[in-house]
Amino acid sequence: MSLILLGSCSKNQSEDASTTNYYSKEIDKGRDIYNNNPAKGIHYLDSVLAQHKNIGTANLFEAYELYCTYYYRVHVNYDKAMRYADSMLNIIQKSGNIKAYAKQLGICYFSKGDIYFATGHFPEAYQNYYLGKVTGKNNFDNCTLADYSYRMGMIMYKQAHFSIAANYFKESFAESTNCTMNFVTFYRMQELLDNTAISYNKAGLSDSALVYFDRTLVYLKHEGPKYNERADLIEVAKAVVYGNLGQLYIAKGDYIKAEDLLKKSIAINLKKGNDNRDAELSELKLANIYTKNNDPGLLDLLTDIRAQLDSVKNPDAEVEWNHLMANYYERQNELKKALHYFDEYDLLKDSVAKTTQKLKESDVNQQFKDLENQSTINNLKTDNQLKQNYLTVALIYSVMALIIILLIFLNWRRSKASIKDLSRLNAQVLQQKDILEQAFKELEVADKEKDRILRAVAHDLRNPIGGIASLTALMLMEEMDTEQKELLELIQSATNNSLELINEILEVTGNTSLNTGKKQMVDINTLLSNSIELLRFKAAEKNQKIKLETLETPEELFINREKIWRVMSNLISNAIKFSPQGSDIYVKVINEGDNILISVTDHGIGIPDNIKNQVFNMFTQAKRAGTAGEPSFGLGLSISKQIVESHGGEIWFKSEPGNGTTFYIRLKKAVS
């Protein structure tokens, strides 16, 4: 899905200008040599570093970055690559001005994360990706954030979360528009468009995929002429898109168009120095067409691919080649040869599957949440210390103020006897006023402290209860007698219900959690598809099906993706909870001109008339148990209503007791 190019990172302006310019030219020359011949480029840098010892921080960082990339991508020597990544971090830390090298620091964390990811150390990889994200966020560096979104997209793609991957690639493209525009940025942006299209295609959204493939080709056509000196690589990029488009038309059954695109791709990328691996994959796609059409040229094509695989290794292509050979000989009724290639196919397929299984089993979202939670805890500790310091200062000033008041009072007592009574009355009035004001302030503080304590308690309870839920799930996987299993299932149900309540308490007591937050253009069809996909397993537990009817023409709304996602998940979860076993749930999107109307319909127990006016109240007394005894906490619909109204929308429902319920959401379209 990608072709890595090396570009120059930003340099620190505080270093001596003449020295920096000299070494910059030397390292730029080494990079240019590297892009054409990596080994020669590294040899040139060796000579530069050997002859010159006083290279500045920014230039030395660029040299180490080149070494790190070389051992990571060309030699696949992860130990050496990690040593250079650690050296990159070390020279930034020694500079004494880390903030000035925020861009380089982000690159360093992402490089370490890539190496950990390649070696299967996923927790360490996610931690470094998170640090890279924080570096970019704290320094308002959208280029670093674009690198983070790109990596998250690649992780989601490899975990087969294709719709989520597409959203990350689109986000990375938008963030990349703020980067310094050069050939490296241009090439990454066309890759992001192509990756978005591939992800949509994998997700079964072929129309959206076709739109983004066309956008990629248009982008290459319009922006490519600005970089005529790299015309060869631009042709390679076009060839990659042709090959991916060919796969889309194969899925549509348009083999003529697919064959034409694949042949165009192969003709370009089979050339020496071009992307031969992509050419092999395109040839295998072409071989699949030949297989379906019983084309007599199939064996010759497979023979050519075999020769290429012997010189350019490609594990994924190797698996597919053996599969096609087995199918070919099976059709020729040469079963012995077919069996041989089937055995090779199974062996290679299992080997490739093992390398991705660990990645698919890792919960990247949970690990990033844990990292964010830990960061939040550290920030709270720092804020708490500052508040204690401020409180100490305030107490000192309060004592001083009391002393001053006492001195004034004593002075008044020494004044004329005629005003003694009046002074006493005035003092009493002032004292009562102070007491009332203090009491009011204490009430305000107590209210805020109550929310803080509630959040803190809920937050502290979430981790141990989550741990209990995880351990219970693991124990349920073991063999045991029926009584033990029933007890564990009760524990698991109780912990899951507790976690759900804790999460809703955290959200409803947060200061800003229900605000609209950051908005962006979001495809409503994709958002609903993602929401439903994540809840299908929950519906399956009650043998229910969720049916979605999307807009014929994709429509993007200017909304906060996560907030509206939460609203949809809440409504669909309620439909599952209050519907009987084996029923269907319908989600529908309707175009209403200036608005989009979304409905969630179930055929469940409905809402009684006497509690209809209470369902949107916070901590409502209208909460009821689900059809399978699921608990309800009375917070979800209140939170959903606040989120929808903060977007300028409206939410309502229609329900008949015993005949189901339909919830409606109306959101405004973005003003063009």
Tab-separated table of C-alpha atoms in Angstrom, residues 221-545:
chain	number	residue	atom	x	y	z
A	221	LYS	CA	-2.456	14.302	-13.166
A	222	HIS	CA	-2.817	17.843	-11.786
A	223	GLU	CA	0.002	17.925	-9.203
A	224	GLY	CA	2.480	15.514	-10.816
A	225	PRO	CA	3.825	17.961	-13.455
A	226	LYS	CA	5.251	20.096	-10.615
A	227	TYR	CA	7.800	17.308	-10.030
A	228	ASN	CA	8.876	16.357	-13.556
A	229	GLU	CA	12.302	15.341	-12.256
A	230	ARG	CA	10.578	12.409	-10.483
A	231	ALA	CA	8.333	11.453	-13.401
A	232	ASP	CA	9.431	7.805	-13.093
A	233	LEU	CA	8.027	7.521	-9.570
A	234	ILE	CA	4.821	9.274	-10.569
A	235	GLU	CA	4.353	6.624	-13.271
A	236	VAL	CA	4.923	3.944	-10.628
A	237	ALA	CA	2.201	5.528	-8.473
A	238	LYS	CA	-0.229	5.527	-11.408
A	239	ALA	CA	0.567	1.886	-12.086
A	240	VAL	CA	-0.220	0.974	-8.472
A	241	VAL	CA	-3.615	2.703	-8.777
A	242	TYR	CA	-4.327	0.885	-12.075
A	243	GLY	CA	-3.629	-2.454	-10.378
A	244	ASN	CA	-5.898	-1.636	-7.456
A	245	LEU	CA	-8.644	-0.456	-9.816
A	246	GLY	CA	-8.305	-3.739	-11.670
A	247	GLN	CA	-9.096	-5.601	-8.445
A	248	LEU	CA	-12.241	-3.483	-8.018
A	249	TYR	CA	-13.502	-4.308	-11.510
A	250	ILE	CA	-12.751	-8.003	-10.965
A	251	ALA	CA	-15.099	-7.879	-7.979
A	252	LYS	CA	-17.716	-6.174	-10.181
A	253	GLY	CA	-17.320	-8.917	-12.821
A	254	ASP	CA	-16.065	-6.488	-15.498
A	255	TYR	CA	-13.102	-8.645	-16.558
A	256	ILE	CA	-12.425	-6.768	-19.801
A	257	LYS	CA	-11.879	-3.445	-18.050
A	258	ALA	CA	-9.977	-5.152	-15.227
A	259	GLU	CA	-7.634	-6.912	-17.681
A	260	ASP	CA	-6.866	-3.669	-19.510
A	261	LEU	CA	-6.002	-1.842	-16.256
A	262	LEU	CA	-3.858	-4.702	-14.937
A	263	LYS	CA	-1.852	-4.923	-18.151
A	264	LYS	CA	-1.183	-1.157	-18.010
A	265	SER	CA	0.000	-1.529	-14.409
A	266	ILE	CA	2.235	-4.516	-15.175
A	267	ALA	CA	3.846	-2.840	-18.193
A	268	ILE	CA	5.017	0.048	-15.978
A	269	ASN	CA	6.008	-1.690	-12.756
A	270	LEU	CA	7.827	-4.634	-14.361
A	271	LYS	CA	10.495	-2.209	-15.556
A	272	LYS	CA	13.816	-2.366	-13.733
A	273	GLY	CA	13.892	-0.037	-10.727
A	274	ASN	CA	10.093	0.253	-10.537
A	275	ASP	CA	7.763	-1.446	-8.049
A	276	ASN	CA	8.320	-5.068	-9.137
A	277	ARG	CA	6.463	-6.429	-6.091
A	278	ASP	CA	3.321	-4.562	-7.096
A	279	ALA	CA	3.754	-5.857	-10.642
A	280	GLU	CA	3.794	-9.438	-9.296
A	281	LEU	CA	0.549	-8.819	-7.414
A	282	SER	CA	-1.080	-7.330	-10.536
A	283	GLU	CA	0.061	-10.348	-12.590
A	284	LEU	CA	-1.578	-12.668	-10.068
A	285	LYS	CA	-4.823	-10.678	-10.349
A	286	LEU	CA	-4.572	-11.100	-14.127
A	287	ALA	CA	-3.956	-14.829	-13.638
A	288	ASN	CA	-7.183	-15.018	-11.629
A	289	ILE	CA	-9.058	-13.564	-14.611
A	290	TYR	CA	-7.389	-16.098	-16.917
A	291	THR	CA	-8.432	-18.869	-14.511
A	292	LYS	CA	-12.069	-17.759	-14.568
A	293	ASN	CA	-12.012	-17.462	-18.398
A	294	ASN	CA	-9.966	-20.662	-19.028
A	295	ASP	CA	-7.462	-18.534	-20.953
A	296	PRO	CA	-4.759	-20.686	-22.624
A	297	GLY	CA	-2.108	-18.144	-21.636
A	298	LEU	CA	-2.549	-18.906	-17.918
A	299	LEU	CA	0.353	-21.381	-17.553
A	300	ASP	CA	2.802	-19.096	-19.406
A	301	LEU	CA	1.828	-16.198	-17.158
A	302	LEU	CA	2.249	-18.290	-14.001
A	303	THR	CA	5.651	-19.495	-15.267
A	304	ASP	CA	6.780	-15.874	-15.763
A	305	ILE	CA	5.593	-14.962	-12.263
A	306	ARG	CA	7.561	-17.885	-10.804
A	307	ALA	CA	10.781	-16.564	-12.375
A	308	GLN	CA	10.099	-13.108	-10.935
A	309	LEU	CA	9.367	-14.467	-7.445
A	310	ASP	CA	12.704	-16.274	-7.460
A	311	SER	CA	14.503	-12.929	-7.788
A	312	VAL	CA	12.088	-10.546	-6.015
A	313	LYS	CA	10.720	-12.179	-2.852
A	314	ASN	CA	7.073	-11.502	-2.086
A	315	PRO	CA	5.442	-13.753	0.602
A	316	ASP	CA	1.859	-12.676	-0.150
A	317	ALA	CA	2.357	-13.270	-3.880
A	318	GLU	CA	3.969	-16.656	-3.150
A	319	VAL	CA	0.810	-17.838	-1.364
A	320	GLU	CA	-1.520	-16.800	-4.203
A	321	TRP	CA	0.799	-18.258	-6.886
A	322	ASN	CA	0.704	-21.736	-5.291
A	323	HIS	CA	-3.077	-21.488	-5.007
A	324	LEU	CA	-3.439	-20.670	-8.717
A	325	MET	CA	-1.032	-23.455	-9.715
A	326	ALA	CA	-3.004	-25.970	-7.658
A	327	ASN	CA	-6.268	-24.859	-9.297
A	328	TYR	CA	-4.672	-25.071	-12.759
A	329	TYR	CA	-3.439	-28.654	-12.353
A	330	GLU	CA	-6.698	-29.674	-10.711
A	331	ARG	CA	-8.541	-28.521	-13.845
A	332	GLN	CA	-6.019	-30.425	-15.977
A	333	ASN	CA	-6.826	-33.516	-13.866
A	334	GLU	CA	-3.171	-33.778	-12.815
A	335	LEU	CA	-4.094	-34.415	-9.211
A	336	LYS	CA	-0.599	-35.283	-7.954
A	337	LYS	CA	0.782	-31.909	-9.047
A	338	ALA	CA	-2.346	-30.156	-7.803
A	339	LEU	CA	-1.958	-31.774	-4.379
A	340	HIS	CA	1.685	-30.675	-4.219
A	341	TYR	CA	0.796	-27.041	-4.824
A	342	PHE	CA	-2.183	-27.206	-2.450
A	343	ASP	CA	0.184	-28.437	0.289
A	344	GLU	CA	2.582	-25.568	-0.437
A	345	TYR	CA	-0.337	-23.118	-0.416
A	346	ASP	CA	-1.610	-24.327	2.982
A	347	LEU	CA	1.889	-24.206	4.485
A	348	LEU	CA	2.591	-20.670	3.271
A	349	LYS	CA	-0.912	-19.460	4.158
A	350	ASP	CA	-0.518	-20.721	7.743
A	351	SER	CA	2.875	-19.027	7.995
A	352	VAL	CA	1.498	-15.673	6.829
A	353	ALA	CA	-1.566	-16.056	9.087
A	354	LYS	CA	0.604	-16.567	12.168
A	355	THR	CA	2.431	-13.288	11.526
A	356	THR	CA	-0.866	-11.345	11.528
A	357	GLN	CA	-2.742	-13.262	14.227
A	358	LYS	CA	-0.954	-11.531	17.105
A	359	LEU	CA	-1.697	-8.137	15.563
A	360	LYS	CA	-5.406	-8.931	15.111
A	361	GLU	CA	-5.645	-10.101	18.709
A	362	SER	CA	-4.215	-6.859	20.091
A	363	ASP	CA	-6.787	-4.252	21.123
A	364	VAL	CA	-5.110	-1.077	19.860
A	365	ASN	CA	-8.014	1.198	20.861
A	366	GLN	CA	-7.951	-0.054	24.443
A	367	GLN	CA	-4.179	0.352	24.681
A	368	PHE	CA	-4.378	3.931	23.433
A	369	LYS	CA	-7.182	4.633	25.914
A	370	ASP	CA	-4.991	3.247	28.712
A	371	LEU	CA	-2.119	5.503	27.636
A	372	GLU	CA	-4.416	8.538	27.505
A	373	ASN	CA	-5.858	7.670	30.913
A	374	GLN	CA	-2.367	7.410	32.411
A	375	SER	CA	-1.457	10.761	30.874
A	376	THR	CA	-4.648	12.263	32.314
A	377	ILE	CA	-3.801	10.892	35.782
A	378	ASN	CA	-0.310	12.432	35.616
A	379	ASN	CA	-1.770	15.784	34.563
A	380	LEU	CA	-4.309	15.620	37.395
A	381	LYS	CA	-1.528	14.968	39.899
A	382	THR	CA	0.370	18.010	38.604
A	383	ASP	CA	-2.774	20.159	38.708
A	384	ASN	CA	-3.535	18.947	42.214
A	385	GLN	CA	-0.076	19.990	43.437
A	386	LEU	CA	-0.529	23.440	41.894
A	387	LYS	CA	-3.937	23.781	43.531
A	388	GLN	CA	-2.442	22.876	46.913
A	389	ASN	CA	0.206	25.560	46.458
A	390	TYR	CA	-2.428	28.125	45.524
A	391	LEU	CA	-4.515	27.081	48.540
A	392	THR	CA	-1.547	27.572	50.875
A	393	VAL	CA	-0.945	31.069	49.495
A	394	ALA	CA	-4.650	31.870	49.821
A	395	LEU	CA	-4.668	30.752	53.458
A	396	ILE	CA	-1.673	32.960	54.258
A	397	TYR	CA	-3.389	35.975	52.717
A	398	SER	CA	-6.596	35.101	54.574
A	399	VAL	CA	-4.750	35.048	57.914
A	400	MET	CA	-3.124	38.379	57.114
A	401	ALA	CA	-6.513	39.810	56.225
A	402	LEU	CA	-7.985	38.589	59.508
A	403	ILE	CA	-5.125	40.200	61.449
A	404	ILE	CA	-5.685	43.500	59.656
A	405	ILE	CA	-9.420	43.330	60.377
A	406	LEU	CA	-8.675	42.622	64.044
A	407	LEU	CA	-6.332	45.625	64.289
A	408	ILE	CA	-8.929	47.868	62.701
A	409	PHE	CA	-11.545	46.560	65.094
A	410	LEU	CA	-9.324	47.246	68.094
A	411	ASN	CA	-8.685	50.758	66.825
A	412	TRP	CA	-12.389	51.349	66.527
A	413	ARG	CA	-12.846	50.248	70.115
A	414	ARG	CA	-10.455	52.988	71.155
A	415	SER	CA	-12.470	55.605	69.285
A	416	LYS	CA	-15.193	57.721	70.733
A	417	ALA	CA	-17.746	55.987	72.974
A	418	SER	CA	-20.590	57.493	70.947
A	419	ILE	CA	-19.896	55.257	67.961
A	420	LYS	CA	-19.062	52.121	69.973
A	421	ASP	CA	-22.491	50.514	69.592
A	422	LEU	CA	-22.696	51.458	65.921
A	423	SER	CA	-19.271	49.938	65.269
A	424	ARG	CA	-20.280	46.729	67.000
A	425	LEU	CA	-23.434	46.485	64.884
A	426	ASN	CA	-21.489	47.192	61.707
A	427	ALA	CA	-18.958	44.520	62.607
A	428	GLN	CA	-21.760	42.010	63.192
A	429	VAL	CA	-23.350	42.859	59.839
A	430	LEU	CA	-20.024	42.468	58.062
A	431	GLN	CA	-19.355	39.218	59.870
A	432	GLN	CA	-22.744	37.802	58.889
A	433	LYS	CA	-22.181	38.907	55.288
A	434	ASP	CA	-18.782	37.215	55.233
A	435	ILE	CA	-20.274	34.059	56.716
A	436	LEU	CA	-23.034	33.989	54.093
A	437	GLU	CA	-20.586	34.614	51.232
A	438	GLN	CA	-18.228	31.982	52.582
A	439	ALA	CA	-21.089	29.537	52.960
A	440	PHE	CA	-22.140	30.184	49.356
A	441	LYS	CA	-18.587	29.652	48.124
A	442	GLU	CA	-18.288	26.484	50.168
A	443	LEU	CA	-21.508	25.210	48.617
A	444	GLU	CA	-20.107	25.864	45.127
A	445	VAL	CA	-16.812	24.169	46.019
A	446	ALA	CA	-18.658	21.253	47.623
A	447	ASP	CA	-20.742	20.772	44.476
A	448	LYS	CA	-17.638	20.762	42.275
A	449	GLU	CA	-15.823	18.539	44.774
A	450	LYS	CA	-18.748	16.124	44.706
A	451	ASP	CA	-18.472	15.823	40.918
A	452	ARG	CA	-14.685	15.481	41.141
A	453	ILE	CA	-14.887	12.785	43.828
A	454	LEU	CA	-17.595	10.966	41.855
A	455	ARG	CA	-15.435	11.043	38.717
A	456	ALA	CA	-12.331	9.996	40.640
A	457	VAL	CA	-14.101	7.121	42.377
A	458	ALA	CA	-15.715	5.969	39.124
A	459	HIS	CA	-12.389	6.259	37.304
A	460	ASP	CA	-10.487	4.352	40.004
A	461	LEU	CA	-13.158	1.645	40.077
A	462	ARG	CA	-13.129	1.179	36.315
A	463	ASN	CA	-9.676	-0.404	36.075
A	464	PRO	CA	-10.073	-3.067	38.818
A	465	ILE	CA	-13.616	-3.897	37.698
A	466	GLY	CA	-12.382	-4.071	34.092
A	467	GLY	CA	-9.639	-6.406	35.292
A	468	ILE	CA	-12.207	-8.611	37.031
A	469	ALA	CA	-14.275	-8.723	33.809
A	470	SER	CA	-11.208	-9.716	31.757
A	471	LEU	CA	-10.123	-12.392	34.250
A	472	THR	CA	-13.662	-13.780	34.417
A	473	ALA	CA	-13.783	-13.984	30.612
A	474	LEU	CA	-10.483	-15.882	30.598
A	475	MET	CA	-11.672	-18.263	33.328
A	476	LEU	CA	-14.885	-18.978	31.393
A	477	MET	CA	-12.737	-20.249	28.539
A	478	GLU	CA	-11.459	-23.057	30.785
A	479	GLU	CA	-13.305	-26.330	31.380
A	480	MET	CA	-15.288	-26.414	34.639
A	481	ASP	CA	-18.448	-27.794	36.162
A	482	THR	CA	-21.834	-26.164	35.526
A	483	GLU	CA	-22.182	-24.565	38.965
A	484	GLN	CA	-18.793	-22.833	38.736
A	485	LYS	CA	-19.572	-21.614	35.239
A	486	GLU	CA	-22.918	-20.152	36.343
A	487	LEU	CA	-21.218	-18.295	39.210
A	488	LEU	CA	-18.547	-16.892	36.881
A	489	GLU	CA	-21.195	-15.823	34.384
A	490	LEU	CA	-22.991	-13.956	37.188
A	491	ILE	CA	-19.714	-12.232	38.109
A	492	GLN	CA	-19.072	-11.353	34.465
A	493	SER	CA	-22.586	-9.933	34.026
A	494	ALA	CA	-22.265	-7.872	37.217
A	495	THR	CA	-18.857	-6.440	36.253
A	496	ASN	CA	-20.011	-5.561	32.724
A	497	ASN	CA	-23.073	-3.777	34.136
A	498	SER	CA	-20.853	-1.933	36.627
A	499	LEU	CA	-18.491	-0.832	33.858
A	500	GLU	CA	-21.400	0.472	31.804
A	501	LEU	CA	-22.687	2.491	34.792
A	502	ILE	CA	-19.189	3.832	35.560
A	503	ASN	CA	-18.680	4.998	31.965
A	504	GLU	CA	-22.024	6.820	31.960
A	505	ILE	CA	-21.247	8.458	35.342
A	506	LEU	CA	-17.869	9.623	34.014
A	507	GLU	CA	-19.483	11.128	30.981
A	508	VAL	CA	-22.398	12.848	32.709
A	509	THR	CA	-20.134	14.378	35.414
A	510	GLY	CA	-17.451	15.577	32.973
A	511	ASN	CA	-17.088	19.318	32.459
A	512	THR	CA	-16.693	19.194	28.682
A	513	SER	CA	-17.488	15.665	27.613
A	514	LEU	CA	-20.932	16.554	26.242
A	515	ASN	CA	-19.776	19.619	24.310
A	516	THR	CA	-19.747	19.310	20.558
A	517	GLY	CA	-15.920	19.217	20.418
A	518	LYS	CA	-13.927	19.146	17.190
A	519	LYS	CA	-16.129	18.912	14.090
A	520	GLN	CA	-15.189	17.597	10.676
A	521	MET	CA	-16.819	16.441	7.451
A	522	VAL	CA	-18.065	12.884	8.066
A	523	ASP	CA	-19.737	10.477	5.598
A	524	ILE	CA	-22.992	9.567	7.386
A	525	ASN	CA	-23.303	6.243	5.494
A	526	THR	CA	-19.842	5.178	6.663
A	527	LEU	CA	-20.433	6.327	10.259
A	528	LEU	CA	-23.646	4.298	10.521
A	529	SER	CA	-22.034	1.259	8.871
A	530	ASN	CA	-19.180	1.388	11.399
A	531	SER	CA	-21.554	1.789	14.356
A	532	ILE	CA	-23.679	-1.167	13.275
A	533	GLU	CA	-20.651	-3.330	12.512
A	534	LEU	CA	-19.393	-2.913	16.081
A	535	LEU	CA	-22.805	-3.844	17.532
A	536	ARG	CA	-23.657	-6.857	15.376
A	537	PHE	CA	-22.005	-9.224	17.854
A	538	LYS	CA	-24.163	-7.806	20.643
A	539	ALA	CA	-27.320	-8.330	18.569
A	540	ALA	CA	-26.169	-11.834	17.678
A	541	GLU	CA	-26.210	-12.760	21.379
A	542	LYS	CA	-30.018	-12.440	21.193
A	543	ASN	CA	-30.200	-13.886	17.655
A	544	GLN	CA	-31.174	-10.440	16.348
A	545	LYS	CA	-30.302	-8.815	13.014
